[in-house]
């Protein structure tokens, strides 16, 4: 298979079965990590990081789960190695007992203990003193208040809390009351903040929808399946909606979601989890299931060929120009390896149980998507005072994901949540970017120091298609005033925005209006691009390298081409150039139009 060395390189479709990829490419990675952890203990390093002293708040649980996954594999493939794996688990459990373990780490640890108990190996894997300490430490009450509200965590952690409580019950550590109350609260919160459309707002009503919003129902189904509970029809119906999105973005290169926070390989594994749960729970047709299997196999191949670096013996989200948000910084390198490998091993086990072991994936995924899935689709997240949605636009095999949401508290200024047509190799957000160089959006700085962006307060989303042009329009009565944790509406300026998608080009037009004359000290617009060697051609910039052919801007002042710098990095690799446009002393008296056009191949 093709080793991907740069962003946008053509990934080879999966030519091996999912099970073969996992057994021959991923299990050896897991063996390497567990063997070195067992041998090196607290001196273990990955890419220079002393992993047990790096402050990863989930690490003890992820280590426990990783070793338990390997024990499970070796029970079936190499029984002679199980005794050594158990010895490693016992030693590492005692060694990490002093470390903090939070939320997901608690869940992972309990899942590992439950797996070992079901295999009859728990007493061999951990001493009684350590287990007694873990019983006190691994508790959902550490991050859930008595009134069942989460302690400074987003909504997807209700699923984690339920999983923790349910596993404690299965281990005999508490009765079923806590898990049932948390499941009821989880489903009630989901209903309240997903509304009529079935996708969970990551905030309490601000309107942040991202891959987590689409993934969450699959995670809930996974928690139920992992702990032996039936999945209600209500959740299966919601899962079907998420599966439709995952099928709409399916491709033979294994590329997943391209918007929102905490992407990297997790942007790819989200559709893997969604479609695996959907296949196992019977919400896909046989034809959909076979092509979901092809997509899942391609996602797994991409992980092995692109995200995993054999020189590091690790997943790589941080070097070679790749960037993730601080939440997944490199201090978490060991835990990220274990949690990602677990996702693939768990998915493979489910596909094997459904009869797909060692079956070659279909090779017609691109044609199947073109034939059976919509090429222009608006997925509604919420309607009300403000509209939230995702427009999916496909030009041949090229997919654009136009996210139209509010990033909300802590994220609204960051470009992964801007209303942009995200597409691998063409348009990307920069994790934790801030708004100093707003990606592909007009940024207005007023005389009083106020900075405004057209991002958060979106209304009246409409779509239409005519003569090969797909149009998406929306309006904002107020721009988002930056500077606070959450965006604040500033009604001095309003804007109507239109996107036009044609074959090989995208146009964005912003028509700003003011209620009274307003002086803009500085207006700017930036395009950090994966393409390189831009040359001015009179009215725009033509790129000599990369997939963007040409970029032009109207109404934003003079533009210049700059080399990309250390800040211009996306989850899958570095940008290579930046077009910066700037206009000073703008008198807004009535209306102003700013537009850009991006041509690509």
C-alpha positions as MATLAB code, in Angstrom:
seq = 'XXXXXXXXXXXXXXXXXXXXXXXXXXXXXXXXXXXXXXXXXXXXXXXXXXXXXXXXXXXXXXXXXXXXXXXXXXXXXXXXXXXXXXXXXXXXXXXXXXXXXXXXXXXXXXXXXXXXXXXXXXXXXXXXXXXXXXXXXXXXXXXXXXXXXXXXXXXXXXXXXXXXXXXXXXXXXXXXXXXXXXXXXXXXXXXXXXXXXXXXXXXXXXXXXXXXXXXXXXXXXXXXXXXXXXXXXXXXXXXXXXXXXXXXXXXXXXXXXXXXXXXXXXXXXXXXXXXXXXXXXXXXXXXXXXXXXXXXXXXXXXXXXXXXXXXXXXXXXXXXXXXXXXXXXXXXXXXXXXXXXXXXXXXXXXXXXXXXXXXXXXXXXXXXXXXXXXXXXXXXXXXXXXXXXXXXXXXXXXXXXXXXXXXXXXXXXXXXXXXXXXXXXXXXXXXXXXXXXXXXXXXXXXXXXXXXXXXXXXXXXXXXXXXXXXXXXXXXXXXXXXXXXXXXXXXXXXXXXXXXXXXXXXXXXXXXXXXXXXXXXXXXXXXXXXXXXXXXXXXXXXXXXXXXXXXXXXXXXXXXXXXXXXXXXXXXXXXXXXXXXXXXXXXXXXXXXXXXXXXXX';
ca = [
       0.000    0.000    0.000;
       0.992    3.595   -0.485;
       2.761    5.332    2.396;
       1.306    8.806    2.701;
       4.055   11.356    3.223;
       2.271   14.628    2.646;
      -1.152   16.135    2.980;
      -3.369   15.485    0.011;
      -1.345   12.542   -1.306;
      -3.527    9.980   -3.034;
      -4.277    7.254   -0.520;
      -4.616    3.740   -1.842;
      -7.964    2.062   -1.191;
      -7.816   -0.779    1.307;
      -6.712   -3.879   -0.607;
      -6.606   -6.135    2.459;
      -9.488   -7.174    4.647;
     -10.163   -5.266    7.836;
      -9.149   -8.245    9.942;
      -5.870   -8.667    8.042;
      -5.059   -4.974    8.475;
      -5.682   -5.176   12.200;
      -3.786   -8.425   12.740;
      -0.774   -7.638   10.548;
      -0.435   -3.861   10.937;
      -2.025   -2.790   14.219;
      -1.536   -5.690   16.626;
       2.276   -5.502   16.176;
       2.077   -1.821   17.202;
       0.184   -2.801   20.327;
       2.703   -5.549   21.107;
       5.592   -3.100   20.740;
       4.051   -0.603   23.140;
       3.099   -3.160   25.790;
       6.451   -4.956   25.595;
       8.412   -1.726   25.952;
       6.208   -0.498   28.762;
       6.723   -3.782   30.576;
      10.487   -3.606   30.109;
      11.098    0.114   30.631;
       8.318    0.959   33.090;
       8.459    4.602   34.179;
      11.526    5.263   32.014;
       9.614    4.623   28.783;
       9.810    7.370   26.165;
       8.035    7.965   22.864;
       9.328   10.705   20.577;
      11.265   12.088   23.530;
       8.243   12.226   25.845;
       8.687   10.456   29.188;
       5.203    9.092   28.933;
       4.412    8.185   32.537;
       5.508   11.588   33.793;
       3.820   13.739   31.143;
       0.575   14.631   32.914;
      -1.862   12.686   30.720;
      -5.022   12.637   32.828;
      -6.423    9.540   31.083;
      -3.235    7.472   30.902;
      -3.622    4.784   33.616;
      -6.943    3.693   32.155;
      -5.693    3.735   28.587;
      -2.667    1.640   29.563;
      -4.898   -0.871   31.344;
      -7.187   -1.108   28.330;
      -4.276   -1.480   25.918;
      -2.763   -4.369   27.863;
      -6.168   -6.024   28.286;
      -6.728   -5.724   24.527;
      -3.430   -7.491   23.908;
      -4.287  -10.202   26.429;
      -7.534  -10.774   24.548;
      -5.672  -11.031   21.227;
      -3.018  -13.379   22.611;
      -5.598  -15.669   24.195;
      -6.683  -16.520   20.647;
      -3.417  -16.211   18.713;
      -0.475  -16.700   21.111;
      -1.580  -18.292   24.422;
       2.029  -18.713   25.541;
       2.375  -14.923   25.736;
      -0.597  -14.357   28.035;
       1.320  -15.036   31.256;
       3.855  -12.333   30.388;
       1.056   -9.905   29.494;
      -0.619  -10.552   32.850;
       2.672   -9.934   34.636;
       3.017   -6.629   32.782;
      -0.543   -5.633   33.692;
       0.058   -6.443   37.361;
       3.304   -4.489   37.554;
       2.066   -1.474   35.620;
      -1.212   -1.330   37.576;
       0.721   -1.113   40.825;
       3.090    1.463   39.339;
       0.335    3.745   38.006;
      -1.859    3.521   41.112;
      -0.419    6.843   42.329;
      -1.323    8.654   39.094;
      -4.442   10.725   38.477;
      -7.035    9.108   36.235;
      -9.935   11.194   34.976;
     -13.241   10.609   33.123;
     -12.323    8.628   29.990;
      -9.383    7.106   31.850;
     -11.728    5.864   34.565;
     -14.018    4.331   31.966;
     -11.163    2.656   30.098;
      -9.728    1.186   33.301;
     -13.074   -0.259   34.348;
     -13.616   -1.681   30.859;
     -10.227   -3.398   31.107;
     -11.074   -4.855   34.526;
     -14.449   -6.060   33.254;
     -12.834   -7.753   30.248;
     -10.324   -9.490   32.504;
     -13.035  -10.615   34.916;
     -15.108  -12.084   32.071;
     -12.003  -13.958   30.897;
     -11.410  -15.307   34.421;
      -8.065  -13.503   34.640;
      -8.718  -10.581   36.993;
      -7.090  -12.136   40.058;
      -3.988  -12.949   38.000;
      -3.775   -9.462   36.528;
      -3.983   -7.319   39.656;
      -3.268   -7.677   43.360;
      -6.023   -7.172   45.915;
      -4.514   -4.036   47.457;
      -4.333   -2.290   44.084;
      -7.851   -3.428   43.179;
      -9.210   -2.118   46.489;
      -7.648    1.268   45.804;
      -9.074    1.325   42.289;
     -12.559    0.597   43.596;
     -12.420    3.861   45.545;
     -10.693    5.825   42.796;
     -12.575    4.785   39.662;
     -15.909    6.459   40.323;
     -18.294    8.521   38.185;
     -18.956   10.790   41.149;
     -15.513   12.299   40.579;
     -16.890   14.269   37.622;
     -20.660   14.298   38.168;
     -22.395   16.364   40.849;
     -25.078   14.874   43.129;
     -27.755   16.544   40.980;
     -26.275   14.669   37.976;
     -24.867   17.751   36.257;
     -21.402   17.404   34.765;
     -18.514   19.236   36.403;
     -17.130   21.582   33.721;
     -17.388   19.026   30.908;
     -19.170   18.939   27.519;
     -22.299   16.899   26.997;
     -20.626   13.820   25.507;
     -19.275   13.008   28.993;
     -22.730   11.877   30.099;
     -22.036    8.752   28.086;
     -18.727    8.296   29.889;
     -20.397    8.702   33.282;
     -23.060    6.142   32.407;
     -20.408    3.697   31.200;
     -18.446    4.084   34.439;
     -21.521    3.499   36.595;
     -22.635    0.512   34.545;
     -19.196   -1.135   34.694;
     -18.991   -0.571   38.455;
     -22.320   -2.381   38.704;
     -21.083   -5.280   36.576;
     -17.975   -5.547   38.753;
     -20.186   -5.704   41.848;
     -18.973   -2.377   43.186;
     -22.371   -0.656   43.364;
     -26.001   -1.374   42.578;
     -27.741   -0.457   39.326;
     -29.304    2.757   40.638;
     -26.511    5.103   39.561;
     -26.182    3.747   36.041;
     -29.941    3.831   35.465;
     -30.217    7.424   36.712;
     -27.299    8.468   34.512;
     -28.746    6.703   31.472;
     -32.052    8.486   32.028;
     -30.224   11.814   32.376;
     -28.106   11.118   29.297;
     -31.142   10.382   27.143;
     -33.069   13.365   28.545;
     -30.150   15.699   27.817;
     -29.805   14.227   24.351;
     -33.490   14.817   23.629;
     -33.397   18.367   25.014;
     -30.333   19.543   23.095;
     -30.672   17.495   19.924;
     -34.193   18.693   19.293;
     -36.074   17.423   16.273;
     -32.978   16.466   14.278;
     -31.193   14.056   16.598;
     -27.703   15.588   16.835;
     -26.406   16.675   20.213;
     -25.367   20.256   20.904;
     -21.970   20.093   22.613;
     -23.007   23.048   24.768;
     -26.150   23.830   26.730;
     -27.852   25.466   23.791;
     -25.174   27.716   22.253;
     -25.218   25.730   19.029;
     -21.854   23.963   18.839;
     -22.275   20.972   16.568;
     -19.262   19.002   15.338;
     -18.091   15.419   14.852;
     -18.928   14.691   18.507;
     -22.537   15.682   17.832;
     -22.753   13.137   15.024;
     -20.733   10.482   16.879;
     -22.353   10.678   20.310;
     -25.305    8.396   19.605;
     -22.897    5.715   18.343;
     -20.844    6.067   21.528;
     -23.996    5.637   23.618;
     -24.878    2.506   21.649;
     -21.325    1.236   22.166;
     -21.559    1.758   25.941;
     -24.811   -0.218   25.996;
     -23.414   -3.044   23.856;
     -20.156   -3.215   25.828;
     -22.044   -3.587   29.088;
     -24.670   -6.060   27.937;
     -27.691   -3.769   27.680;
     -30.179   -3.726   24.799;
     -30.124   -0.712   22.494;
     -33.578    0.908   22.356;
     -35.237    1.574   19.018;
     -35.109    5.310   19.752;
     -31.303    5.201   19.703;
     -31.233    3.020   16.594;
     -33.357    5.609   14.810;
     -30.967    8.386   15.838;
     -27.991    6.239   14.846;
     -29.482    5.881   11.368;
     -29.293    9.666   10.929;
     -25.625    9.694   11.882;
     -24.997    6.725    9.595;
     -26.484    8.658    6.675;
     -23.905   11.411    7.185;
     -21.092    8.869    7.476;
     -22.199    7.169    4.251;
     -22.452   10.538    2.507;
     -18.787   11.299    3.275;
     -17.531    7.759    2.542;
     -14.465    7.506    0.313;
     -11.771    4.925   -0.499;
      -8.994    7.065    1.023;
     -10.275    6.707    4.581;
     -10.824   10.441    5.126;
     -13.372   11.315    7.806;
     -14.738   14.522    9.294;
     -12.828   17.715    8.508;
     -14.408   20.280   10.848;
     -14.481   21.038   14.561;
     -12.032   20.247   17.328;
      -9.848   17.257   18.166;
      -9.538   15.861   14.671;
      -6.418   14.126   13.385;
      -7.090   10.372   13.282;
     -10.200   10.899   15.415;
     -11.823   12.719   12.515;
     -11.431    9.442   10.620;
     -12.390    7.030   13.390;
     -15.695    8.828   14.059;
     -17.377    7.435   10.902;
     -15.699    4.096   11.645;
     -17.450    3.952   15.022;
     -20.768    5.181   13.621;
     -20.900    2.695   10.761;
     -19.657   -0.208   12.862;
     -22.418    0.325   15.420;
     -24.969    0.812   12.645;
     -23.922   -2.391   10.895;
     -24.000   -4.508   14.046;
     -27.359   -3.105   15.169;
     -28.990   -3.773   11.805;
     -29.826   -0.223   10.781;
     -28.050   -0.520    7.401;
     -29.249   -2.338    4.310;
     -27.025   -5.209    3.111;
     -25.721   -3.008    0.284;
     -24.958   -0.167    2.694;
     -23.302   -2.565    5.111;
     -20.899   -3.919    2.497;
     -19.835   -0.413    1.465;
     -19.630    0.714    5.083;
     -17.204   -2.196    5.534;
     -15.177   -0.906    2.576;
     -15.027    2.573    4.122;
     -14.090    1.235    7.569;
     -11.333   -0.855    5.963;
     -10.009    2.233    4.169;
     -10.023    4.225    7.418;
      -7.986    1.457    9.025;
      -5.552    1.391    6.098;
      -5.123    5.161    6.334;
      -4.291    4.881   10.017;
      -1.645    2.240    9.311;
      -0.171    4.058    6.299;
      -0.552    7.730    7.196;
      -1.132    8.362   10.873;
       1.258    5.715   12.198;
       4.961    6.549   11.951;
       7.129    3.401   12.074;
      10.196    5.461   12.959;
       8.450    6.753   16.085;
       6.606    3.468   16.781;
       3.648    5.754   17.364;
       0.705    7.580   15.930;
       1.867   11.017   14.788;
      -0.429   13.986   15.284;
       2.307   16.456   16.167;
       5.325   16.376   13.818;
       5.847   16.829   10.059;
       3.750   19.984   10.200;
       0.722   18.361   11.806;
      -1.118   20.169   14.558;
      -3.846   19.313   17.022;
      -5.465   21.341   19.751;
      -3.998   21.513   23.241;
      -6.466   18.888   24.419;
      -4.528   16.285   22.414;
      -1.017   17.694   22.807;
       1.958   15.334   22.555;
       2.181   14.734   26.298;
      -0.670   12.287   25.646;
       1.256   10.306   23.022;
       1.153    6.893   24.730;
      -2.501    7.148   25.670;
      -3.493    8.246   22.168;
      -1.840    5.130   20.756;
      -3.712    2.843   23.131;
      -7.125    4.494   22.682;
      -6.888    4.582   18.883;
      -5.723    0.984   18.662;
      -8.609    0.002   20.921;
     -11.084    1.654   18.557;
      -9.774   -0.360   15.627;
      -9.566   -3.641   17.545;
     -13.074   -3.201   18.947;
     -14.503   -2.338   15.525;
     -12.759   -5.320   13.949;
     -14.153   -7.667   16.590;
     -17.674   -6.449   15.844;
     -17.273   -6.812   12.074;
     -15.805  -10.295   12.611;
     -18.795  -11.233   14.764;
     -21.091  -10.015   11.979;
     -19.498  -12.417    9.482;
     -16.937  -10.172    7.754;
     -13.726  -11.792    9.028;
     -11.044  -11.816    6.300;
     -13.473  -10.747    3.561;
     -12.054   -8.404    0.937;
     -13.811   -5.027    0.857;
     -15.772   -3.968   -2.232;
     -13.644   -1.899   -4.606;
     -16.426    0.274   -6.051;
     -16.924    2.639   -3.094;
     -16.447    5.855   -5.094;
     -18.914    4.763   -7.769;
     -21.362    3.504   -5.151;
     -21.349    6.833   -3.299;
     -21.866    8.732   -6.562;
     -24.707    6.414   -7.550;
     -26.593    6.097   -4.263;
     -25.801    9.107   -2.044;
     -26.897   12.743   -2.553;
     -24.273   15.062   -4.039;
     -25.856   18.102   -2.359;
     -27.416   17.722    1.061;
     -28.296   20.017    3.952;
     -28.196   18.277    7.325;
     -30.120   20.256    9.924;
     -28.788   20.373   13.471;
     -31.158   22.973   14.947;
     -33.723   25.608   14.026;
     -34.985   28.382   16.247;
     -33.660   31.813   17.074;
     -30.569   30.717   15.142;
     -30.082   28.030   12.512;
     -27.390   25.334   12.727;
     -26.646   22.953    9.863;
     -24.060   21.136    7.757;
     -24.112   21.398    3.966;
     -22.396   18.513    2.168;
     -21.449   19.279   -1.429;
     -19.723   16.763   -3.678;
     -17.996   17.765   -6.919;
     -17.092   14.443   -8.494;
     -15.083   12.689   -5.799;
     -14.276   15.952   -3.983;
     -16.359   16.520   -0.845;
     -16.906   19.887    0.843;
     -18.340   20.108    4.355;
     -19.783   23.575    4.939;
     -20.258   23.824    8.699;
     -22.802   26.458    9.789;
     -22.797   26.545   13.610;
     -21.637   28.560   16.612;
     -18.362   27.340   18.091;
     -19.616   28.596   21.439;
     -17.665   29.070   24.631;
     -13.941   28.578   24.141;
     -14.132   27.698   20.436;
     -16.030   30.420   18.557;
     -12.872   32.326   17.581;
     -11.091   29.219   16.262;
     -11.243   28.520   12.535;
     -12.302   24.829   12.760;
     -15.747   26.220   13.672;
     -15.963   28.975   11.044;
     -18.672   28.680    8.352;
     -16.196   27.391    5.756;
     -16.310   24.654    3.081;
     -13.810   22.310    4.724;
     -12.075   19.867    2.377;
      -8.892   17.830    2.753;
      -6.028   19.446    0.877;
      -8.028   22.548   -0.013;
      -9.618   24.305    2.982;
      -8.810   23.558    6.616;
      -9.173   25.116   10.009;
      -6.193   25.582   12.301;
      -6.642   24.098   15.798;
      -6.675   26.696   18.596;
      -6.080   29.339   15.931;
      -7.770   32.322   17.497;
      -8.975   35.064   15.170;
      -5.870   37.177   14.602;
      -5.656   35.825   11.040;
      -9.199   34.729   10.336;
      -9.221   31.919    7.787;
     -11.250   32.955    4.699;
     -13.480   35.345    6.681;
     -13.559   39.150    6.672;
     -12.280   40.366   10.048;
     -13.409   43.849   11.084;
     -11.506   45.891   13.670;
     -13.374   49.040   14.733;
     -12.032   52.319   16.105;
     -13.072   51.380   19.642;
     -10.969   48.199   19.511;
     -13.900   45.877   18.897;
     -13.112   42.914   16.624;
     -16.018   41.378   14.702;
     -16.377   38.138   12.726;
     -19.350   36.773   10.729;
     -19.507   33.447   12.556;
     -22.077   32.766   15.244;
     -25.554   34.299   14.944;
     -26.773   32.613   11.777;
     -30.370   32.659   10.550;
     -32.393   31.743    7.484;
     -30.194   29.031    5.971;
     -31.441   28.216    2.482;
     -30.172   26.043   -0.359;
     -30.980   25.763   -4.020;
     -29.520   24.206   -7.143;
     -29.851   25.528  -10.681;
     -27.877   24.985  -13.880;
     -25.131   23.066  -12.082;
     -24.628   25.699   -9.372;
     -25.314   24.730   -5.757;
     -26.085   27.725   -3.532;
     -26.100   28.002    0.254;
     -27.202   31.302    1.808;
     -27.675   32.592    5.348;
     -28.048   35.858    7.231;
     -26.688   37.322   10.472;
     -28.434   40.291   12.099;
     -25.326   40.811   14.215;
     -21.667   39.891   13.916;
     -19.809   38.057   16.670;
     -17.852   40.367   18.948;
     -14.642   38.680   20.069;
     -12.736   38.977   23.319;
     -14.935   36.936   25.643;
     -15.202   33.224   26.202;
     -18.494   33.205   24.279;
     -19.349   35.367   21.248;
     -21.457   38.454   21.869;
     -23.829   39.857   19.225;
     -22.903   43.265   17.848;
     -25.827   44.604   15.836;
     -23.952   47.577   14.423;
     -23.116   45.364   11.437;
     -25.203   42.659    9.758;
     -24.286   40.392    6.860;
     -25.890   38.174    4.245;
     -23.631   35.408    2.951;
     -23.914   33.261   -0.163;
     -21.769   30.313   -1.229;
     -21.826   29.164   -4.845;
     -20.395   25.739   -5.637;
     -19.663   24.934   -9.269;
     -17.474   22.276  -10.826;
     -13.915   23.262   -9.940;
     -14.739   26.476   -8.071;
     -16.268   27.988   -4.934;
     -17.420   31.581   -4.529;
     -18.243   33.231   -1.201;
     -19.999   36.619   -1.173;
     -20.537   38.645    2.029;
     -22.843   41.664    1.823;
     -22.370   43.760    4.958;
     -24.847   46.429    6.059;
     -24.899   48.986    8.869;
     -27.721   50.745   10.667;
     -25.653   53.917   11.009;
     -22.356   55.092    9.539;
     -19.472   53.138   11.045;
     -15.719   53.504   10.652;
     -13.677   50.313   10.343;
     -10.084   50.868   11.360;
      -8.879   47.726    9.629;
     -10.443   44.945    7.579;
      -8.482   41.793    6.757;
      -8.947   38.374    5.193;
      -6.459   35.489    5.140;
      -6.180   32.235    3.244;
      -3.665   29.757    4.641;
      -3.297   27.279    1.783;
      -1.817   23.841    1.243;
      -0.889   24.999   -2.252;
       2.381   26.786   -2.936;
       4.275   29.132   -5.222;
       1.497   31.725   -5.686;
       2.018   34.228   -8.476;
       0.008   37.411   -8.965;
      -1.927   37.349  -12.224;
      -3.525   40.767  -12.136;
      -6.743   40.163  -10.250;
      -5.739   37.253   -8.042;
      -3.128   34.639   -7.307;
      -2.338   31.526   -9.324;
      -0.649   28.615   -7.560;
       2.009   26.550   -9.313;
       1.910   23.676   -6.814;
      -0.958   22.000   -5.006;
      -4.639   21.495   -5.675;
      -5.704   25.135   -5.543;
      -5.338   26.640   -9.009;
      -6.307   30.226   -8.289;
      -7.563   32.452   -5.478;
      -8.961   35.971   -5.857;
     -10.560   38.471   -3.477;
     -12.720   41.534   -4.080;
     -13.528   44.273   -1.581;
     -10.938   43.396    1.068;
      -8.161   45.713   -0.072;
      -4.682   44.936   -1.340;
      -3.504   41.331   -1.147;
      -0.010   39.899   -0.804;
       1.435   36.396   -0.865;
       3.442   35.287    2.158;
       5.234   32.090    3.091;
       3.415   30.018    5.674;
       4.816   30.152    9.191;
       4.800   27.859   12.225;
       1.186   28.752   13.024;
      -0.054   27.599    9.629;
      -0.518   23.930   10.438;
      -3.597   21.747   10.174;
      -4.344   18.299   11.627;
      -3.124   16.446    8.520;
      -0.141   18.622    7.650;
       1.300   22.076    7.065;
       0.026   24.873    4.907;
       2.608   26.154    2.419;
       1.525   29.710    1.699;
      -0.729   32.493    2.919;
      -2.632   35.140    0.983;
      -3.206   38.163    3.215;
      -5.623   40.925    2.210;
      -5.983   44.150    4.155;
      -7.892   47.378    3.873;
      -7.689   50.296    6.317;
      -9.963   53.225    7.136;
     -13.151   51.805    5.678;
     -16.275   53.915    6.042;
     -19.252   51.595    6.260;
     -22.216   53.712    5.329;
     -24.967   51.450    4.163;
     -23.359   48.441    2.502;
     -20.086   46.753    1.566;
     -19.482   43.582   -0.445;
     -16.500   41.281    0.072;
     -16.101   38.187   -2.114;
     -13.546   35.502   -2.808;
     -13.264   32.810   -5.460;
     -11.269   29.605   -5.094;
     -10.589   27.444   -8.164;
      -9.227   23.927   -7.713;
      -8.566   20.639   -9.372;
];
